[in-house]
């Protein structure tokens, strides 16, 4: 009797072990299946299925939010998407704009508006600021709540009735022209300029303001005169259309010096070098830099400075981009 009892016990243990092993196997199998299923639900798997490399996928996940990632998943594979996402100033809302600028050639060579040598960062910059469109098309009134950070360019305009409320006249010491050639700018701009003027003077540099605030009517008559004499194309190349001139903001100053009041040679003066190194400390930036003509819509102007306040001017200066780009990426919310 005793022996039989032991045998039975052993048999039940065996069955138990068998069931246990089976259960473990099923569990392992189930977990694997679940894992496999879970993996098919990940961005890694879905983007890999579309044809993106693991490097591309890491980039997407690090720079895009869920709804953007899902929108990308609904699009076909495009080799240029990772190139644009990788750009510092990539903005998801402009992705289709970037892609529209890329014309794929048989050898994967791309062109922008028929001009060779445009890189992805440049396409991103031009698209972000709207310069892939024709100037003065797709225009909109600028956001007046931005105050000193207001953007006025060939896409953002001021109303014909806008006149800054705090215009003050710029003293004769600080400007070109005769004693009665009054020039005005917003109060804070004039104060900042005088601070800059004093510090520059300590280093033997004498700054002088040429154009400052320009009213809508004045810009209108200047532009119309060019247009009537030489046509719209010429007028656009030489003057802003009324409402689109930064001089109407009262925040822009054309600055020369006692030694040089020539637009063509000012860029070669020590005054210009001083301004490039120091203007941001007083709240001013060079508004139309060299090499950025397509982005700003203006030829290089070594004399045209824009007041933004010290904090913002310093940020734009340190970022090393035009104000149009800075505004599009950081402020146009
Ligand atoms: Zn100017």
PDB file of N, CA and C in Angstrom, residues 147-195:
ATOM      1  N   UNK A 147       5.069  94.885 -31.161  1.00  0.00           N
ATOM      2  CA  UNK A 147       5.743  96.129 -30.789  1.00  0.00           C
ATOM      3  C   UNK A 147       7.163  96.225 -31.370  1.00  0.00           C
ATOM      4  N   UNK A 148       8.208  96.244 -30.530  1.00  0.00           N
ATOM      5  CA  UNK A 148       9.575  96.401 -31.052  1.00  0.00           C
ATOM      6  C   UNK A 148      10.014  95.219 -31.909  1.00  0.00           C
ATOM      7  N   UNK A 149       9.312  94.092 -31.768  1.00  0.00           N
ATOM      8  CA  UNK A 149       9.690  92.889 -32.529  1.00  0.00           C
ATOM      9  C   UNK A 149       8.908  92.770 -33.842  1.00  0.00           C
ATOM     10  N   UNK A 150       8.136  93.770 -34.166  1.00  0.00           N
ATOM     11  CA  UNK A 150       7.302  93.774 -35.375  1.00  0.00           C
ATOM     12  C   UNK A 150       8.139  93.414 -36.621  1.00  0.00           C
ATOM     13  N   UNK A 151       7.517  92.654 -37.524  1.00  0.00           N
ATOM     14  CA  UNK A 151       8.221  92.313 -38.771  1.00  0.00           C
ATOM     15  C   UNK A 151       7.569  93.053 -39.935  1.00  0.00           C
ATOM     16  N   UNK A 152       8.389  93.814 -40.637  1.00  0.00           N
ATOM     17  CA  UNK A 152       7.910  94.469 -41.859  1.00  0.00           C
ATOM     18  C   UNK A 152       8.882  94.096 -42.970  1.00  0.00           C
ATOM     19  N   UNK A 153       8.368  93.406 -43.972  1.00  0.00           N
ATOM     20  CA  UNK A 153       9.206  93.050 -45.127  1.00  0.00           C
ATOM     21  C   UNK A 153       8.309  92.989 -46.362  1.00  0.00           C
ATOM     22  N   UNK A 154       8.698  92.244 -47.377  1.00  0.00           N
ATOM     23  CA  UNK A 154       7.897  92.274 -48.609  1.00  0.00           C
ATOM     24  C   UNK A 154       6.674  91.365 -48.542  1.00  0.00           C
ATOM     25  N   UNK A 155       6.437  90.787 -47.374  1.00  0.00           N
ATOM     26  CA  UNK A 155       5.237  89.955 -47.162  1.00  0.00           C
ATOM     27  C   UNK A 155       4.371  90.466 -46.010  1.00  0.00           C
ATOM     28  N   UNK A 156       4.960  91.215 -45.102  1.00  0.00           N
ATOM     29  CA  UNK A 156       4.223  91.748 -43.945  1.00  0.00           C
ATOM     30  C   UNK A 156       4.221  93.280 -44.028  1.00  0.00           C
ATOM     31  N   UNK A 157       3.029  93.838 -43.977  1.00  0.00           N
ATOM     32  CA  UNK A 157       2.951  95.290 -44.180  1.00  0.00           C
ATOM     33  C   UNK A 157       2.259  96.017 -43.025  1.00  0.00           C
ATOM     34  N   UNK A 158       2.496  97.335 -43.002  1.00  0.00           N
ATOM     35  CA  UNK A 158       1.859  98.227 -42.039  1.00  0.00           C
ATOM     36  C   UNK A 158       0.668  98.909 -42.715  1.00  0.00           C
ATOM     37  N   UNK A 159      -0.306  99.278 -41.917  1.00  0.00           N
ATOM     38  CA  UNK A 159      -1.456  99.967 -42.510  1.00  0.00           C
ATOM     39  C   UNK A 159      -1.034 101.369 -42.970  1.00  0.00           C
ATOM     40  N   UNK A 160      -1.759 101.891 -43.956  1.00  0.00           N
ATOM     41  CA  UNK A 160      -1.393 103.200 -44.513  1.00  0.00           C
ATOM     42  C   UNK A 160      -1.552 104.303 -43.467  1.00  0.00           C
ATOM     43  N   UNK A 161      -2.300 104.028 -42.417  1.00  0.00           N
ATOM     44  CA  UNK A 161      -2.530 105.065 -41.398  1.00  0.00           C
ATOM     45  C   UNK A 161      -1.613 104.909 -40.188  1.00  0.00           C
ATOM     46  N   UNK A 162      -0.726 103.891 -40.206  1.00  0.00           N
ATOM     47  CA  UNK A 162       0.105 103.686 -39.014  1.00  0.00           C
ATOM     48  C   UNK A 162       1.177 104.761 -38.863  1.00  0.00           C
ATOM     49  N   UNK A 163       1.134 105.405 -37.720  1.00  0.00           N
ATOM     50  CA  UNK A 163       2.175 106.362 -37.334  1.00  0.00           C
ATOM     51  C   UNK A 163       2.532 106.033 -35.882  1.00  0.00           C
ATOM     52  N   UNK A 164       3.801 105.747 -35.574  1.00  0.00           N
ATOM     53  CA  UNK A 164       4.160 105.455 -34.174  1.00  0.00           C
ATOM     54  C   UNK A 164       3.771 106.625 -33.279  1.00  0.00           C
ATOM     55  N   UNK A 165       3.287 106.314 -32.078  1.00  0.00           N
ATOM     56  CA  UNK A 165       2.804 107.378 -31.182  1.00  0.00           C
ATOM     57  C   UNK A 165       3.923 108.100 -30.451  1.00  0.00           C
ATOM     58  N   UNK A 166       5.092 107.465 -30.374  1.00  0.00           N
ATOM     59  CA  UNK A 166       6.150 108.027 -29.526  1.00  0.00           C
ATOM     60  C   UNK A 166       7.351 108.520 -30.333  1.00  0.00           C
ATOM     61  N   UNK A 167       7.064 109.095 -31.515  1.00  0.00           N
ATOM     62  CA  UNK A 167       8.171 109.622 -32.325  1.00  0.00           C
ATOM     63  C   UNK A 167       8.797 110.832 -31.636  1.00  0.00           C
ATOM     64  N   UNK A 168      10.116 110.889 -31.625  1.00  0.00           N
ATOM     65  CA  UNK A 168      10.802 112.093 -31.138  1.00  0.00           C
ATOM     66  C   UNK A 168      11.836 112.496 -32.188  1.00  0.00           C
ATOM     67  N   UNK A 169      12.224 113.750 -32.156  1.00  0.00           N
ATOM     68  CA  UNK A 169      13.165 114.188 -33.181  1.00  0.00           C
ATOM     69  C   UNK A 169      14.605 113.849 -32.768  1.00  0.00           C
ATOM     70  N   UNK A 170      15.419 113.603 -33.757  1.00  0.00           N
ATOM     71  CA  UNK A 170      16.821 113.236 -33.513  1.00  0.00           C
ATOM     72  C   UNK A 170      17.651 114.518 -33.598  1.00  0.00           C
ATOM     73  N   UNK A 171      18.393 114.796 -32.530  1.00  0.00           N
ATOM     74  CA  UNK A 171      19.152 116.048 -32.458  1.00  0.00           C
ATOM     75  C   UNK A 171      20.135 116.221 -33.608  1.00  0.00           C
ATOM     76  N   UNK A 172      20.457 117.458 -33.891  1.00  0.00           N
ATOM     77  CA  UNK A 172      21.291 117.810 -35.045  1.00  0.00           C
ATOM     78  C   UNK A 172      22.682 117.168 -34.964  1.00  0.00           C
ATOM     79  N   UNK A 173      23.206 117.015 -33.726  1.00  0.00           N
ATOM     80  CA  UNK A 173      24.527 116.396 -33.552  1.00  0.00           C
ATOM     81  C   UNK A 173      24.583 114.985 -34.114  1.00  0.00           C
ATOM     82  N   UNK A 174      23.447 114.369 -34.110  1.00  0.00           N
ATOM     83  CA  UNK A 174      23.410 112.921 -34.392  1.00  0.00           C
ATOM     84  C   UNK A 174      22.990 112.573 -35.807  1.00  0.00           C
ATOM     85  N   UNK A 175      22.753 113.585 -36.611  1.00  0.00           N
ATOM     86  CA  UNK A 175      22.190 113.274 -37.930  1.00  0.00           C
ATOM     87  C   UNK A 175      22.793 114.111 -39.048  1.00  0.00           C
ATOM     88  N   UNK A 176      22.542 113.637 -40.256  1.00  0.00           N
ATOM     89  CA  UNK A 176      22.926 114.384 -41.447  1.00  0.00           C
ATOM     90  C   UNK A 176      21.860 115.436 -41.731  1.00  0.00           C
ATOM     91  N   UNK A 177      22.156 116.362 -42.629  1.00  0.00           N
ATOM     92  CA  UNK A 177      21.171 117.376 -43.022  1.00  0.00           C
ATOM     93  C   UNK A 177      21.338 118.649 -42.222  1.00  0.00           C
ATOM     94  N   UNK A 178      20.580 119.656 -42.642  1.00  0.00           N
ATOM     95  CA  UNK A 178      20.658 120.959 -41.992  1.00  0.00           C
ATOM     96  C   UNK A 178      19.884 120.997 -40.696  1.00  0.00           C
ATOM     97  N   UNK A 179      19.986 122.130 -39.965  1.00  0.00           N
ATOM     98  CA  UNK A 179      19.318 122.233 -38.661  1.00  0.00           C
ATOM     99  C   UNK A 179      17.808 122.036 -38.749  1.00  0.00           C
ATOM    100  N   UNK A 180      17.235 122.306 -39.890  1.00  0.00           N
ATOM    101  CA  UNK A 180      15.773 122.167 -39.995  1.00  0.00           C
ATOM    102  C   UNK A 180      15.331 120.897 -40.722  1.00  0.00           C
ATOM    103  N   UNK A 181      16.298 120.062 -41.075  1.00  0.00           N
ATOM    104  CA  UNK A 181      15.959 118.766 -41.693  1.00  0.00           C
ATOM    105  C   UNK A 181      15.597 117.759 -40.606  1.00  0.00           C
ATOM    106  N   UNK A 182      14.447 117.971 -40.014  1.00  0.00           N
ATOM    107  CA  UNK A 182      14.089 117.128 -38.873  1.00  0.00           C
ATOM    108  C   UNK A 182      13.997 115.661 -39.273  1.00  0.00           C
ATOM    109  N   UNK A 183      14.502 114.831 -38.367  1.00  0.00           N
ATOM    110  CA  UNK A 183      14.364 113.376 -38.541  1.00  0.00           C
ATOM    111  C   UNK A 183      13.797 112.824 -37.251  1.00  0.00           C
ATOM    112  N   UNK A 184      12.948 111.818 -37.390  1.00  0.00           N
ATOM    113  CA  UNK A 184      12.281 111.256 -36.211  1.00  0.00           C
ATOM    114  C   UNK A 184      12.454 109.738 -36.144  1.00  0.00           C
ATOM    115  N   UNK A 185      12.374 109.240 -34.914  1.00  0.00           N
ATOM    116  CA  UNK A 185      12.303 107.792 -34.698  1.00  0.00           C
ATOM    117  C   UNK A 185      11.600 107.594 -33.360  1.00  0.00           C
ATOM    118  N   UNK A 186      11.256 106.364 -33.037  1.00  0.00           N
ATOM    119  CA  UNK A 186      10.584 106.121 -31.761  1.00  0.00           C
ATOM    120  C   UNK A 186      11.539 106.447 -30.611  1.00  0.00           C
ATOM    121  N   UNK A 187      10.954 106.907 -29.499  1.00  0.00           N
ATOM    122  CA  UNK A 187      11.717 107.441 -28.378  1.00  0.00           C
ATOM    123  C   UNK A 187      12.845 106.496 -27.933  1.00  0.00           C
ATOM    124  N   UNK A 188      12.495 105.224 -27.716  1.00  0.00           N
ATOM    125  CA  UNK A 188      13.490 104.269 -27.215  1.00  0.00           C
ATOM    126  C   UNK A 188      14.628 104.063 -28.218  1.00  0.00           C
ATOM    127  N   UNK A 189      14.305 104.173 -29.501  1.00  0.00           N
ATOM    128  CA  UNK A 189      15.311 104.001 -30.553  1.00  0.00           C
ATOM    129  C   UNK A 189      16.314 105.150 -30.500  1.00  0.00           C
ATOM    130  N   UNK A 190      15.780 106.354 -30.349  1.00  0.00           N
ATOM    131  CA  UNK A 190      16.655 107.531 -30.305  1.00  0.00           C
ATOM    132  C   UNK A 190      17.548 107.459 -29.058  1.00  0.00           C
ATOM    133  N   UNK A 191      16.974 107.069 -27.921  1.00  0.00           N
ATOM    134  CA  UNK A 191      17.781 106.952 -26.693  1.00  0.00           C
ATOM    135  C   UNK A 191      18.885 105.910 -26.861  1.00  0.00           C
ATOM    136  N   UNK A 192      18.527 104.774 -27.450  1.00  0.00           N
ATOM    137  CA  UNK A 192      19.525 103.713 -27.672  1.00  0.00           C
ATOM    138  C   UNK A 192      20.611 104.195 -28.631  1.00  0.00           C
ATOM    139  N   UNK A 193      20.179 104.938 -29.668  1.00  0.00           N
ATOM    140  CA  UNK A 193      21.157 105.433 -30.636  1.00  0.00           C
ATOM    141  C   UNK A 193      22.125 106.414 -29.972  1.00  0.00           C
ATOM    142  N   UNK A 194      21.596 107.275 -29.112  1.00  0.00           N
ATOM    143  CA  UNK A 194      22.471 108.263 -28.449  1.00  0.00           C
ATOM    144  C   UNK A 194      23.484 107.549 -27.539  1.00  0.00           C
ATOM    145  N   UNK A 195      23.049 106.514 -26.836  1.00  0.00           N
ATOM    146  CA  UNK A 195      23.994 105.707 -26.047  1.00  0.00           C
ATOM    147  C   UNK A 195      25.095 105.142 -26.929  1.00  0.00           C
TER     148      UNK A 195
END
